[in-house]
Structure formats: C-alpha cells, structure tokens
PDB file of C-alpha atoms and ligand atoms in Angstrom:
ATOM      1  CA  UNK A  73      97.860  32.160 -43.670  1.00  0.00           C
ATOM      2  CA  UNK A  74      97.936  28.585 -44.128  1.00  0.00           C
ATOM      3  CA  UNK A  75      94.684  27.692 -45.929  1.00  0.00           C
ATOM      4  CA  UNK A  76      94.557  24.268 -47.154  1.00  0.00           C
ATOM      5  CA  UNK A  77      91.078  23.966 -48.195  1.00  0.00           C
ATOM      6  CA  UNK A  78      88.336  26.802 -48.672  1.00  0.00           C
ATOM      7  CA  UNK A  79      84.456  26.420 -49.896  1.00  0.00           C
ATOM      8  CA  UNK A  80      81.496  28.863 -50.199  1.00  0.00           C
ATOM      9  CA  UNK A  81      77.605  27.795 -51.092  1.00  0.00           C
ATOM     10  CA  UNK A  82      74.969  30.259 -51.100  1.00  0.00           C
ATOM     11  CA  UNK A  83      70.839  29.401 -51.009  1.00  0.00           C
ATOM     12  CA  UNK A  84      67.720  30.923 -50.573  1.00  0.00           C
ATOM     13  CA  UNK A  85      65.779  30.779 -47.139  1.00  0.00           C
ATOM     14  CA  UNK A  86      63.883  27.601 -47.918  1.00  0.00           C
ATOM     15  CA  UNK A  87      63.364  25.317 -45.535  1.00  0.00           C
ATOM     16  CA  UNK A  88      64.471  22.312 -47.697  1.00  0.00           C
ATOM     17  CA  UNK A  89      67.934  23.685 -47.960  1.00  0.00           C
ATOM     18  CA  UNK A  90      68.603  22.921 -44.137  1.00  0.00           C
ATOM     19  CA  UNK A  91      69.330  19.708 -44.965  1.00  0.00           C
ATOM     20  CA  UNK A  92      71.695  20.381 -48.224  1.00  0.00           C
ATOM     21  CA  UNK A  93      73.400  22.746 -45.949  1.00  0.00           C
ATOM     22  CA  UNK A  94      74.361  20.356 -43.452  1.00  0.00           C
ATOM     23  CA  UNK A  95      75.139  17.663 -45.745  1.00  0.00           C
ATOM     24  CA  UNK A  96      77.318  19.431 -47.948  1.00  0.00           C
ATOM     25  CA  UNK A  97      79.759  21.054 -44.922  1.00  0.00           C
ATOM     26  CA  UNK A  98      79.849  17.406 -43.466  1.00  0.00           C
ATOM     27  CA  UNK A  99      80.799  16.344 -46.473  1.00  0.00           C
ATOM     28  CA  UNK A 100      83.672  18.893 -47.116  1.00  0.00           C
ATOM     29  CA  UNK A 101      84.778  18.033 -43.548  1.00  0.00           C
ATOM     30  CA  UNK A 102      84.581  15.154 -44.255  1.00  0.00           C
ATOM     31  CA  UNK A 103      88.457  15.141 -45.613  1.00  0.00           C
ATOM     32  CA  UNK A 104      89.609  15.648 -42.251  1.00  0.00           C
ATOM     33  CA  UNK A 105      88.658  12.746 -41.438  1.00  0.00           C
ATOM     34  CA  UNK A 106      86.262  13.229 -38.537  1.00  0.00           C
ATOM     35  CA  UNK A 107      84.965  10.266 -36.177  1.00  0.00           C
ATOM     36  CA  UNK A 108      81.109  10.417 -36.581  1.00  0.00           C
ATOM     37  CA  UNK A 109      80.192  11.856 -33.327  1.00  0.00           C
ATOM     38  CA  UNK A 110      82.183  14.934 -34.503  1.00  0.00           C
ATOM     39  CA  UNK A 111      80.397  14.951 -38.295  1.00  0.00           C
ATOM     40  CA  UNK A 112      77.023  14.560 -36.423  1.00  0.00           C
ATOM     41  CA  UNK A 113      78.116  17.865 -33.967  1.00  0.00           C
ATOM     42  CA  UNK A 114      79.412  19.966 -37.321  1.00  0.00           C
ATOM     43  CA  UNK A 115      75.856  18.547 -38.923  1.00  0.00           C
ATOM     44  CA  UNK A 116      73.952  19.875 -36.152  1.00  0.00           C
ATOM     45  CA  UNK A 117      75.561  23.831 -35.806  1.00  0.00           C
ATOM     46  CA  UNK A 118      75.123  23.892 -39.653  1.00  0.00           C
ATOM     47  CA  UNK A 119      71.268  22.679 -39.143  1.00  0.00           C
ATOM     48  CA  UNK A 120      71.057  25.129 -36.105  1.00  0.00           C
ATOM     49  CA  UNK A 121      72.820  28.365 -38.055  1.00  0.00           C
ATOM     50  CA  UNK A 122      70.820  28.012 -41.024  1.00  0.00           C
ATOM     51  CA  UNK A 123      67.191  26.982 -39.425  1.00  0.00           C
ATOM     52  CA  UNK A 124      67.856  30.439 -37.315  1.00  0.00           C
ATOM     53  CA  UNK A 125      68.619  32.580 -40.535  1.00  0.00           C
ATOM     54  CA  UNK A 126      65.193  30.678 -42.080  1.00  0.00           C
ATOM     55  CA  UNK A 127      62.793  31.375 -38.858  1.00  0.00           C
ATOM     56  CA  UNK A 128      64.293  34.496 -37.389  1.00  0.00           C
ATOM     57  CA  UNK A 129      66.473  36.507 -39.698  1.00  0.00           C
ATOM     58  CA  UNK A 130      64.050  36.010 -42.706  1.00  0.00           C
ATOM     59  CA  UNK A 131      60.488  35.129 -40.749  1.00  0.00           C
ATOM     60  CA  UNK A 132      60.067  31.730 -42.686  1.00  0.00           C
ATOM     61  CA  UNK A 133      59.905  34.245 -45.980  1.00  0.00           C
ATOM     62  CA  UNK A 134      61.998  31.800 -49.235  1.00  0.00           C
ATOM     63  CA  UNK A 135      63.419  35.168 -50.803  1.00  0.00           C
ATOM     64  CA  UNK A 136      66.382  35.691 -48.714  1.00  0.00           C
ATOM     65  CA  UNK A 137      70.198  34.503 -49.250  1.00  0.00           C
ATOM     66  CA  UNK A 138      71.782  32.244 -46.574  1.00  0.00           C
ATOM     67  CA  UNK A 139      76.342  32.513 -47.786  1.00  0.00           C
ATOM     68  CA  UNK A 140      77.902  29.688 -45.712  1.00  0.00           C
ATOM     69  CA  UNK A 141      81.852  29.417 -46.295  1.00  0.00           C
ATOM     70  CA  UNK A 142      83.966  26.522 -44.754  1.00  0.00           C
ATOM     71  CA  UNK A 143      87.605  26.848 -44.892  1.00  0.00           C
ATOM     72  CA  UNK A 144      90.382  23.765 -43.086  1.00  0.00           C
ATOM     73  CA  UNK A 145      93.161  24.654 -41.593  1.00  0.00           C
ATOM     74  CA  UNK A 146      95.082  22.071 -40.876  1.00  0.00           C
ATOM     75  CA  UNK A 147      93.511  20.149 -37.678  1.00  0.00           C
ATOM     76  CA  UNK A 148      90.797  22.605 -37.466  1.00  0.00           C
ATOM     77  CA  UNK A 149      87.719  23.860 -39.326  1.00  0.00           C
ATOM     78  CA  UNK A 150      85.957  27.264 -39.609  1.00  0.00           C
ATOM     79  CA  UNK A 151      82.568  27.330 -40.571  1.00  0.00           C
ATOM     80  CA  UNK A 152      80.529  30.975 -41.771  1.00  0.00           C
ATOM     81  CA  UNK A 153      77.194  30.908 -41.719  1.00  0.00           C
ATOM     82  CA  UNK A 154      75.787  34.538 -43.249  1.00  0.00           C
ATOM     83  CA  UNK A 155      72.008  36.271 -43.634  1.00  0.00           C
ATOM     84  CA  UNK A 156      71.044  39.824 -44.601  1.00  0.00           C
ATOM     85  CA  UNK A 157      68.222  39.734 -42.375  1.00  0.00           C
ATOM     86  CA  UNK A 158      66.223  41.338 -39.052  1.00  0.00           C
ATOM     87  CA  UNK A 159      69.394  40.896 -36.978  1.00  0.00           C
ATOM     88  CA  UNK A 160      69.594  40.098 -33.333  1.00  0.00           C
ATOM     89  CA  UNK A 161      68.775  43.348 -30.819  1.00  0.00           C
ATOM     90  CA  UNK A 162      70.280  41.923 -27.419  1.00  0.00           C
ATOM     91  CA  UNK A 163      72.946  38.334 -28.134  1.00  0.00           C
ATOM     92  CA  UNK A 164      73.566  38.044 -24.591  1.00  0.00           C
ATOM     93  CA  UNK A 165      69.553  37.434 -24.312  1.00  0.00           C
ATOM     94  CA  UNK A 166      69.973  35.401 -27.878  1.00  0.00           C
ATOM     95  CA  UNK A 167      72.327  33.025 -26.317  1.00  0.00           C
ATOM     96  CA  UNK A 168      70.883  31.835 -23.129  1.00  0.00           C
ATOM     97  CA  UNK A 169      69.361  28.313 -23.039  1.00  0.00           C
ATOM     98  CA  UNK A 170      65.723  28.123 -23.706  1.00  0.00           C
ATOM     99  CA  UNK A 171      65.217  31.387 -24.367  1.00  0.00           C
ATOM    100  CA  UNK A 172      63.029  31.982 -27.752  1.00  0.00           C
ATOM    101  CA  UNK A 173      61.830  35.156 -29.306  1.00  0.00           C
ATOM    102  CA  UNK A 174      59.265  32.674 -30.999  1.00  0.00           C
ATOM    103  CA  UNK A 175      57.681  30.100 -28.363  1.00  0.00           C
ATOM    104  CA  UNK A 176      54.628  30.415 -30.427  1.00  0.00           C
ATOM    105  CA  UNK A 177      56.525  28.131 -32.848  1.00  0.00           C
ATOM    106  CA  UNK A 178      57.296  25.781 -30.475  1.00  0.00           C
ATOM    107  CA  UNK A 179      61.025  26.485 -30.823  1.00  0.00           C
ATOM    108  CA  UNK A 180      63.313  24.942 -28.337  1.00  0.00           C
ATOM    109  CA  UNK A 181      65.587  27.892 -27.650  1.00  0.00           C
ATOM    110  CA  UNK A 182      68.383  25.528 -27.455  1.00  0.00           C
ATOM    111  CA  UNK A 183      70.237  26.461 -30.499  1.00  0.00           C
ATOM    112  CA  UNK A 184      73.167  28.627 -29.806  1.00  0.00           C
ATOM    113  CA  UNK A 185      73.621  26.313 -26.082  1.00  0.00           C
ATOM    114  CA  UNK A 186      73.877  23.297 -28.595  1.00  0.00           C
ATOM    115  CA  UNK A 187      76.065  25.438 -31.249  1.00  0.00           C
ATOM    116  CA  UNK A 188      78.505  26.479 -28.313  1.00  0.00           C
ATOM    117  CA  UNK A 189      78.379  23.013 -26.733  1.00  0.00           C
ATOM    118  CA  UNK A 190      79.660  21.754 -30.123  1.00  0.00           C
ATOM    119  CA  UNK A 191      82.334  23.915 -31.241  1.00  0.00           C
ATOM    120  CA  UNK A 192      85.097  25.252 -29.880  1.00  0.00           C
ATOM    121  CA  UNK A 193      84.269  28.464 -30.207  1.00  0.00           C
ATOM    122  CA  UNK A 194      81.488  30.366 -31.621  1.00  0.00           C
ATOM    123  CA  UNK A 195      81.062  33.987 -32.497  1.00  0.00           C
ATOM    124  CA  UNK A 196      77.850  36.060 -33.145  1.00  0.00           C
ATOM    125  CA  UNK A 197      77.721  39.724 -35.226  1.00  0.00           C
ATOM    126  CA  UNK A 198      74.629  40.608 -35.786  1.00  0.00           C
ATOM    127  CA  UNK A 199      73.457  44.544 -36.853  1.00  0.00           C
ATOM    128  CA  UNK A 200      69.758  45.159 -36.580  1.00  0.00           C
ATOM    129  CA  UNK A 201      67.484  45.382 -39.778  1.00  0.00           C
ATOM    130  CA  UNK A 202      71.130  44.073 -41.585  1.00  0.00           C
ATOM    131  CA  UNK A 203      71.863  40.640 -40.830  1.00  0.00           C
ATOM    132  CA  UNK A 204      73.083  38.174 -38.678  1.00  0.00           C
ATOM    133  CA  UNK A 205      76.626  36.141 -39.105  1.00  0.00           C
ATOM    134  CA  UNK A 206      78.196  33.660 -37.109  1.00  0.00           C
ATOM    135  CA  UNK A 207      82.158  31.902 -37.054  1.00  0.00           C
ATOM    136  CA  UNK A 208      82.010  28.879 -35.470  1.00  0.00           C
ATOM    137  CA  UNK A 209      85.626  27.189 -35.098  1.00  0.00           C
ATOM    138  CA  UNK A 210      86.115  23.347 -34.031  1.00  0.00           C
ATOM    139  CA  UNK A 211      88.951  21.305 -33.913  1.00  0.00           C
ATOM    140  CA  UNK A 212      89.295  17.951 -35.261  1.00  0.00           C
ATOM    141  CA  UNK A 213      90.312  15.349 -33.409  1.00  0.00           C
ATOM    142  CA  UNK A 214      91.201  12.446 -35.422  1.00  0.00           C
ATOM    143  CA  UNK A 215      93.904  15.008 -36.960  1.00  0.00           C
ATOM    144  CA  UNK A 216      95.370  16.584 -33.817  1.00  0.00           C
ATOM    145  CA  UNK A 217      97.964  13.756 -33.526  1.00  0.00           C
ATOM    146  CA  UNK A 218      99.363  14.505 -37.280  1.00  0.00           C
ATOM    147  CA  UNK A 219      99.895  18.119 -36.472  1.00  0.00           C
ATOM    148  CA  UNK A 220     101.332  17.686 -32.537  1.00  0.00           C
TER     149      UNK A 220
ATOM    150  CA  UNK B   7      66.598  13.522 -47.269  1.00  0.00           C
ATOM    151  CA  UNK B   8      63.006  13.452 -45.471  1.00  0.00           C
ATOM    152  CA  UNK B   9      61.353  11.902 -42.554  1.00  0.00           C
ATOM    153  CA  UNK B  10      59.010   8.676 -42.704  1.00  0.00           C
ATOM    154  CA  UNK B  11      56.230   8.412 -40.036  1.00  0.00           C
ATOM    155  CA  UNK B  12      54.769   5.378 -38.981  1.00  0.00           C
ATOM    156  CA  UNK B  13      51.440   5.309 -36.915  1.00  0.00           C
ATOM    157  CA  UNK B  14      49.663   2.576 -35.011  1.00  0.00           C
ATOM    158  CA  UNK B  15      47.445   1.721 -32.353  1.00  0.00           C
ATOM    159  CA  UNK B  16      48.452  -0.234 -29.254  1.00  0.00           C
ATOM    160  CA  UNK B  17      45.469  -0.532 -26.011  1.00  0.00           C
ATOM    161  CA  UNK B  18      45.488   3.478 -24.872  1.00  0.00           C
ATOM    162  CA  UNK B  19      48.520   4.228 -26.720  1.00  0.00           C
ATOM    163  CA  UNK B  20      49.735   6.042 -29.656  1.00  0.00           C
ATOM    164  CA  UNK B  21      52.862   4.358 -30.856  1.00  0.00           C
ATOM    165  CA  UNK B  22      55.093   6.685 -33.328  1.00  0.00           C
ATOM    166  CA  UNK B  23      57.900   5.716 -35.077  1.00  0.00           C
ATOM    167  CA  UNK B  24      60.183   7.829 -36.663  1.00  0.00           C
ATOM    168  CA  UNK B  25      62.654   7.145 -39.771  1.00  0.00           C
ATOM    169  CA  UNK B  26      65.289   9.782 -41.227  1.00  0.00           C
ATOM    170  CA  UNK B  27      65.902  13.394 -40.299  1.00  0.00           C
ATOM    171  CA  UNK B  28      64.065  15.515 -37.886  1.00  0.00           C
ATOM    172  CA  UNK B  29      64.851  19.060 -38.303  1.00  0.00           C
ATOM    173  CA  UNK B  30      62.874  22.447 -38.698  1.00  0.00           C
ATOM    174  CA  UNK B  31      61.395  21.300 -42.200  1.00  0.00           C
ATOM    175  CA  UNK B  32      60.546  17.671 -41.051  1.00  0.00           C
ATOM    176  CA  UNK B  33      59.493  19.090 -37.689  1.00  0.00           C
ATOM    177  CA  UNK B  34      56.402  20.764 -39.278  1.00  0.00           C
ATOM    178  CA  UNK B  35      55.034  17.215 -40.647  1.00  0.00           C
ATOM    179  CA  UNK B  36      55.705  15.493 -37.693  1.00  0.00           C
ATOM    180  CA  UNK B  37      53.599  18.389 -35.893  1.00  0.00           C
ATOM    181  CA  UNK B  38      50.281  18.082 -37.724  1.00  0.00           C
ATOM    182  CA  UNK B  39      50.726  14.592 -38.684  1.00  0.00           C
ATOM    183  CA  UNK B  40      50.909  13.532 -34.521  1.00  0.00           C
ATOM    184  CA  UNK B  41      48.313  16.430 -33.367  1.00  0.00           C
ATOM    185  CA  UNK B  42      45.748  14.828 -35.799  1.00  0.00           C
ATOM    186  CA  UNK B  43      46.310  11.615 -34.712  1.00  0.00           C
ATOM    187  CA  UNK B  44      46.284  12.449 -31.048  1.00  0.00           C
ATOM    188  CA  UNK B  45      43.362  14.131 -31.780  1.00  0.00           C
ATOM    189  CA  UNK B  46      41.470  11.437 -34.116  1.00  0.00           C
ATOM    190  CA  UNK B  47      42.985   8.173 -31.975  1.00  0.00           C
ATOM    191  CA  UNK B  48      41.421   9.699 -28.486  1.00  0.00           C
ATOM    192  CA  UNK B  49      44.594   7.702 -27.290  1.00  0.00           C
ATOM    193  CA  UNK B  50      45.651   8.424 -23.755  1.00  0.00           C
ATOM    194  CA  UNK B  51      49.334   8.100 -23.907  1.00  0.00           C
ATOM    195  CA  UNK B  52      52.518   8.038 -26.506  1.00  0.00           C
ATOM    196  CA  UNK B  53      55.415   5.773 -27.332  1.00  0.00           C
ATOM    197  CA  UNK B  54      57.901   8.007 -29.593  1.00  0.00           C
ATOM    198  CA  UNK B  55      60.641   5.284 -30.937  1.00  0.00           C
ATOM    199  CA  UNK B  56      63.280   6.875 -32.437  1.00  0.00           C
ATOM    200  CA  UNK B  57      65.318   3.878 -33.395  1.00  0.00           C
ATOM    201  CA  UNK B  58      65.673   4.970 -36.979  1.00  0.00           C
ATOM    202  CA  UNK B  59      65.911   8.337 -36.589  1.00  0.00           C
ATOM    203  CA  UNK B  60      69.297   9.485 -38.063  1.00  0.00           C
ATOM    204  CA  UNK B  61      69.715  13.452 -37.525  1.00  0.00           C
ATOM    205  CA  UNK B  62      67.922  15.404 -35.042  1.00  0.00           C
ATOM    206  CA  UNK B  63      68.810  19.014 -34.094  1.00  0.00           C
ATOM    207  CA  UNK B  64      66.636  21.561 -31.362  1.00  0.00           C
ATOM    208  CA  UNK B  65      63.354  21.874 -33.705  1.00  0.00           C
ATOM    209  CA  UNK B  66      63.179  18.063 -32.955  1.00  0.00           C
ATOM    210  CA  UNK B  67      63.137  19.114 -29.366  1.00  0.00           C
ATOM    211  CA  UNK B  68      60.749  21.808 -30.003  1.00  0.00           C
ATOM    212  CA  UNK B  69      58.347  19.066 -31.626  1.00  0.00           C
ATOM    213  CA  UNK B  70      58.887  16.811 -29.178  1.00  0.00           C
ATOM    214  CA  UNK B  71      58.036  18.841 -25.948  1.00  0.00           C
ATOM    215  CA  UNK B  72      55.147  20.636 -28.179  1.00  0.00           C
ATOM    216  CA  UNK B  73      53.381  16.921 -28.244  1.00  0.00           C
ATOM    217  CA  UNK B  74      55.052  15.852 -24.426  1.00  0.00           C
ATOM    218  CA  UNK B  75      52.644  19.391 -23.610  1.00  0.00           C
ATOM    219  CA  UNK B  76      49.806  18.051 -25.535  1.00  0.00           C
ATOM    220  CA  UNK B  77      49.272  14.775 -24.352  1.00  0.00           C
ATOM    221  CA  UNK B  78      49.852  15.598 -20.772  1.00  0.00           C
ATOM    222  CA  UNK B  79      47.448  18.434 -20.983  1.00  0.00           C
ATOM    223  CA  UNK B  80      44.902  15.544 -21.874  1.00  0.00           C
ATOM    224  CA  UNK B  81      46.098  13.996 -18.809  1.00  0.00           C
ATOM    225  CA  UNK B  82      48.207  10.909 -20.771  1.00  0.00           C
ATOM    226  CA  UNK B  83      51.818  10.227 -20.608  1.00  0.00           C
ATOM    227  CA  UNK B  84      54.676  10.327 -23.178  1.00  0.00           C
ATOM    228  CA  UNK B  85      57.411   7.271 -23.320  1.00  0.00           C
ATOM    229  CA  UNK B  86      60.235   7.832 -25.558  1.00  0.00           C
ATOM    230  CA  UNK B  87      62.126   5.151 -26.426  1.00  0.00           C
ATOM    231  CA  UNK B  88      65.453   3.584 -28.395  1.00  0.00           C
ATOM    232  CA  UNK B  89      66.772   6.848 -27.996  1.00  0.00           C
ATOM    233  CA  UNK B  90      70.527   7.129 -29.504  1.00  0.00           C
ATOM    234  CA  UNK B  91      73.693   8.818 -27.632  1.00  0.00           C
ATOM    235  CA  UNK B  92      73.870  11.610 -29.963  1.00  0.00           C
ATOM    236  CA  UNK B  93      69.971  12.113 -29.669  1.00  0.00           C
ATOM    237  CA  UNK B  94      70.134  11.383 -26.056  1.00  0.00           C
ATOM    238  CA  UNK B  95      72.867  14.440 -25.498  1.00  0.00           C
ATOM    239  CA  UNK B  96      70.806  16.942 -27.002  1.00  0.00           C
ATOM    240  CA  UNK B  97      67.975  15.547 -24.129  1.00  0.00           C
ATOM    241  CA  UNK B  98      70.696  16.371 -21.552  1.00  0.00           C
ATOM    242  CA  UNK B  99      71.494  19.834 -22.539  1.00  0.00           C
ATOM    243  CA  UNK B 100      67.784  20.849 -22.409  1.00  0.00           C
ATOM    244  CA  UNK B 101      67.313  19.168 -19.335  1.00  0.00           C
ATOM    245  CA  UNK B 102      64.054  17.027 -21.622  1.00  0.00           C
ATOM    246  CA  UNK B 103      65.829  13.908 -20.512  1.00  0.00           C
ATOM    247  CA  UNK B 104      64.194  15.232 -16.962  1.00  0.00           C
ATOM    248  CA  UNK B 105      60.489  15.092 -17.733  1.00  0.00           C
ATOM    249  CA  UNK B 106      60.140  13.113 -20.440  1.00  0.00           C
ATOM    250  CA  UNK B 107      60.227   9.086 -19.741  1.00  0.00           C
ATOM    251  CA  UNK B 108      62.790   7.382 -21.431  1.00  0.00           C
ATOM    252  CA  UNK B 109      62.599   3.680 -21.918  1.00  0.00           C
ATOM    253  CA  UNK B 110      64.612   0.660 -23.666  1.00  0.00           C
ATOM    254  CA  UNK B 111      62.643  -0.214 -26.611  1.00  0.00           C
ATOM    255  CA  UNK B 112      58.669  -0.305 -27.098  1.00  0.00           C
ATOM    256  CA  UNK B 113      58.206  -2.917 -25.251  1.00  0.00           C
ATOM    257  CA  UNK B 114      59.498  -1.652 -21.925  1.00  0.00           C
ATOM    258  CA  UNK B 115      58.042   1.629 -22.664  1.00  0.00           C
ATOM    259  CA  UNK B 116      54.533   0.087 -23.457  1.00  0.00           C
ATOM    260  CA  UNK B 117      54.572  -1.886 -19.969  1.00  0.00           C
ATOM    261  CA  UNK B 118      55.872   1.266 -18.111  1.00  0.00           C
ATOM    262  CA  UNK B 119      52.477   2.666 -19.343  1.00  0.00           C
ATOM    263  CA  UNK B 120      50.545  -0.191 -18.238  1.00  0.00           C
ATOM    264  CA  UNK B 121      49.715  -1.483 -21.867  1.00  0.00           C
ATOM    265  CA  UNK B 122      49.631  -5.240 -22.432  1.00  0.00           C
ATOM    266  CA  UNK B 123      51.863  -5.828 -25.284  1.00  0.00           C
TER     267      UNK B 123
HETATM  268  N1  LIG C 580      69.961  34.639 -37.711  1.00  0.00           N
HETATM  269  C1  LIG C 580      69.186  35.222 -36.776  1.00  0.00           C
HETATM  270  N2  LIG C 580      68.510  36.376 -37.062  1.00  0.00           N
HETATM  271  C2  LIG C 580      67.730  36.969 -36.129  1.00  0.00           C
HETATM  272  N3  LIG C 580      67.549  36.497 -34.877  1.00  0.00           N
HETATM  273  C3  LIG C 580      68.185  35.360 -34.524  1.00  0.00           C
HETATM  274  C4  LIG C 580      69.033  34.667 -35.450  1.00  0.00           C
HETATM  275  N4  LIG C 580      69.532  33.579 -34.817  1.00  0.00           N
HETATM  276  C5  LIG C 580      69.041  33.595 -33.578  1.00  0.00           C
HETATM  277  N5  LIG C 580      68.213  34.661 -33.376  1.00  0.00           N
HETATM  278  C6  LIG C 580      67.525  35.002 -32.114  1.00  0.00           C
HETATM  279  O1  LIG C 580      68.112  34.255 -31.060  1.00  0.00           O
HETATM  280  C7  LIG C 580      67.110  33.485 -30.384  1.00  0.00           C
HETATM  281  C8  LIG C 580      67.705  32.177 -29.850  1.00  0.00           C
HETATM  282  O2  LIG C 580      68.079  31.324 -30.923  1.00  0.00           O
HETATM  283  P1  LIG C 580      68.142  29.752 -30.646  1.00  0.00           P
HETATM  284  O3  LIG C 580      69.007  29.529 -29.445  1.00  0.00           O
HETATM  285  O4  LIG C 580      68.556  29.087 -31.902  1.00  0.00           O
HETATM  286  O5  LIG C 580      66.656  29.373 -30.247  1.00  0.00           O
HETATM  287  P2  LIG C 580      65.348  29.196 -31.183  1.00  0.00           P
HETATM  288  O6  LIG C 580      65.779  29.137 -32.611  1.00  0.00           O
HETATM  289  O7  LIG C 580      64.739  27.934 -30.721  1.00  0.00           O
HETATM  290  O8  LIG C 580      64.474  30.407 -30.904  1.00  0.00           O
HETATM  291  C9  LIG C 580      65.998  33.313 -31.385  1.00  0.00           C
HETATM  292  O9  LIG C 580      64.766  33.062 -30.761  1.00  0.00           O
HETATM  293  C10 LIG C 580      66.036  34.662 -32.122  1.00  0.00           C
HETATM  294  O10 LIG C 580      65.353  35.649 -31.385  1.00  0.00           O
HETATM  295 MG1  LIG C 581      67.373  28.086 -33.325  1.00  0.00          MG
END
C-alpha cells in the first residue's frame, strides 16, 4: 500500500459541523493541488455525506458521532464518511434522483445523484438500526500528469 | 462560516440576496426568514440573486424549490438570477434549471417580471 497521506476527524451530529466537515477535507486535499471546480465537487459530497448522517441516520438528534477519514494516494483521494445510525433499508431506492424518505423537510433527494456525479466512484454499506458508511474515491486531475 | 440575507422591496417583488454558504444548517434560516417575508410583504413575485453565494449543496435546492412552490401557489413567479457555473450544475442535475427562470442579473430578472426598475 502506498499511502502518502492519511487523516481522521470525528464530530457529533450537529448541524454546524457540516460546514467544518467540508472545510477541513478541502483543506487536506487541498495538497494535491486541486483546480477549484474539483475542491468545490469534494466540498459538496463531504456537505452531502454528512447532512445525510445529521437528517437521516441520526433524525436531526446532536448526540450521535459522524468518523470521516481521508487518505491520498498519489493522484487520487479516498474520502470515509461513517454514522452508527438508522441505516438505509433499500440503497437502490436511496440512490435514485429525487427520491426522499423525508419530503416533509423539503429535502431535494439529489444527494447521492450529486455525490456519484462528483466522484469517481462511490460506495454505500449501510446495516439497518447500525449505521450507514460511504467510500467515495475521486481522482485528481491537476496531478494525473505527474504520475502518467 | 454562515449565510447573510438581505431583504428588500421592489414594485410586486421580493428581491433576496444571498451572501456565504447555503447548506442544510443555513437552509433552515433562509426558510423562515423568506416564508415570513413572503408572507408579511404580500409581494407577488421573487428575485433570488445569488451573486455572493459561495457554497451551495442539495438542501439549497430543497430551499429553493420549497419557496419556487410557495410563491407560485400564490400565483407569483420566481426569477433567479447571477447564478454561478458550479451553482448552475447542481440546477442541471435536478432538472430546477427547467422550471425555475433564470436571468442575468436583477435587473433583467426584474423586467422579465414586468417590474420597473
Ligand atoms: N446516512 C444515512 N442514514 C440513513 N438513511 C440515509 C442516509 N443517507 C441517505 N439516506 C436515505 O437515502 C435517501 C436519499 O438521500 P439523498 O439522495 O441525500 O436525498 P435527501 O437527503 O434529500 O433525502 C434519504 O432520503 C434517506 O432515506
Ligand atoms: Mg441528502
């Protein structure tokens, strides 16, 4: 394994931490030296993954942990984003666009079309009544010529 | 990092203008803040400029179509305007970008109203 640079932050499920979640894995990428169209897309998975661990794993309760770990690899960046909460019964259903479990908060449904439009490639495990955690890989492309 | 509203009244319309970061936290102020005033104003349409808006991620969109709902329930139109690439992809994806009016700057979205600016 050729890890070059690893970090791991952990937070209750406050609101307010959305945007120091975001803000600190852009600014760890940040050493890859991303273009700002691709710190804006890492910024907006981060905002997505941790909002849905806030609304839907925890139910907008502040006493559960979000664990987010963000490890380079050369040209490319893996980001974890963890909760211990309700879990997701059907991801196929999870994943399609627009579709909410919670219209009633005028959510979107639009977060795991935007996460998989971002990234290269996302992946969902989720266990009912355990929790909820999600890979999401991208590549950098300032980098790629360094590494070709 | 936070979100700053600004409110005023042009003619029929509601003119909002957002400053900062509009996610799920933000999202809530921006809620109650715009259903009072569409409320309170009695104005017929909106003008959201989102200029200075530096982050927005789908609970902006939730907002967003939440108050596009509201106003056109009431009959009045929503103009959304100075609308940024990365803003204006997420617009595409949901397929917003397809019922929500999307104009220059305030100017063009006030006369697309019919509001003498
Ligand atoms: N961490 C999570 N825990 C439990 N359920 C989740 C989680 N993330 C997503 N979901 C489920 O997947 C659905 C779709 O998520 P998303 O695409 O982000 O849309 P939205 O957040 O607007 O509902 C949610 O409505 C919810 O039912
Ligand atoms: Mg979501």
């Amino acid at each position: 394994m050729n890890v070059n640079n690893y970090m791991s932050l952990q937070f209750i499920s406050k609101s307010e931490n959305e945007a120091f979640a975001r803000i600190t894995v852009a600014a760890f990428v940040s050493q890859l030296d991303p273009k700002m169209n691709e710190l804006t897309d890492i910024k907006t998975v981060v905002s997505e993954a941790v909002t849905n661990s806030i609304i839907h794993g925890y139910e907008n309760k502040p006493d559960g942990m979000i664990s987010i770990s963000a490890k380079i690899e050369e040209d490319t960046v893996y980001i974890t984003v963890e909760d211990e909460g309700l879990g997701i019964k059907d991801i196929e259903e999870a994943k399609q666009p627009l579709y909410t479990s919670k219209p009633e908060l005028e959510r979107s449904g639009m977060g795991f079309t935007i996460m998989e439009n971002f990234m290269d490639k996302v992946e969902v495990k989720s266990i009912l009544g355990k929790g909820t955690k999600l890979t999401m890989m991208k590549r950098i492309e300032s980098k790629k010529a360094l590494y070709n | 990092m936070s979100l700053q509203l600004q409110i005023s009244n042009q003619g029929e319309a509601l003119i909002v203008r957002l400053q900062g970061e509009l996610d799920h936290h933000t999202s809530e102020l921006l809620k109650t803040k715009m259903e009072n005033a569409i409320e309170q104003e009695g104005s017929n349409h909106i003008v959201l400029v989102l200029q200075d808006l530096s982050f927005m991620d789908s609970s902006g969109l939730g907002v967003i179509l939440g108050r596009y709902k509201q106003i056109t329930n009431k009959g009045g139109k929503m103009v959304v305007c100075n609308v940024s690439p990365s803003i204006y992809r997420l617009f595409e994806m949901s397929g917003l970008f397809k019922i929500l009016t999307i104009e220059e700057d305030v100017e063009q979205a006030l006369s697309s109203l019919g509001v003498v600016s």
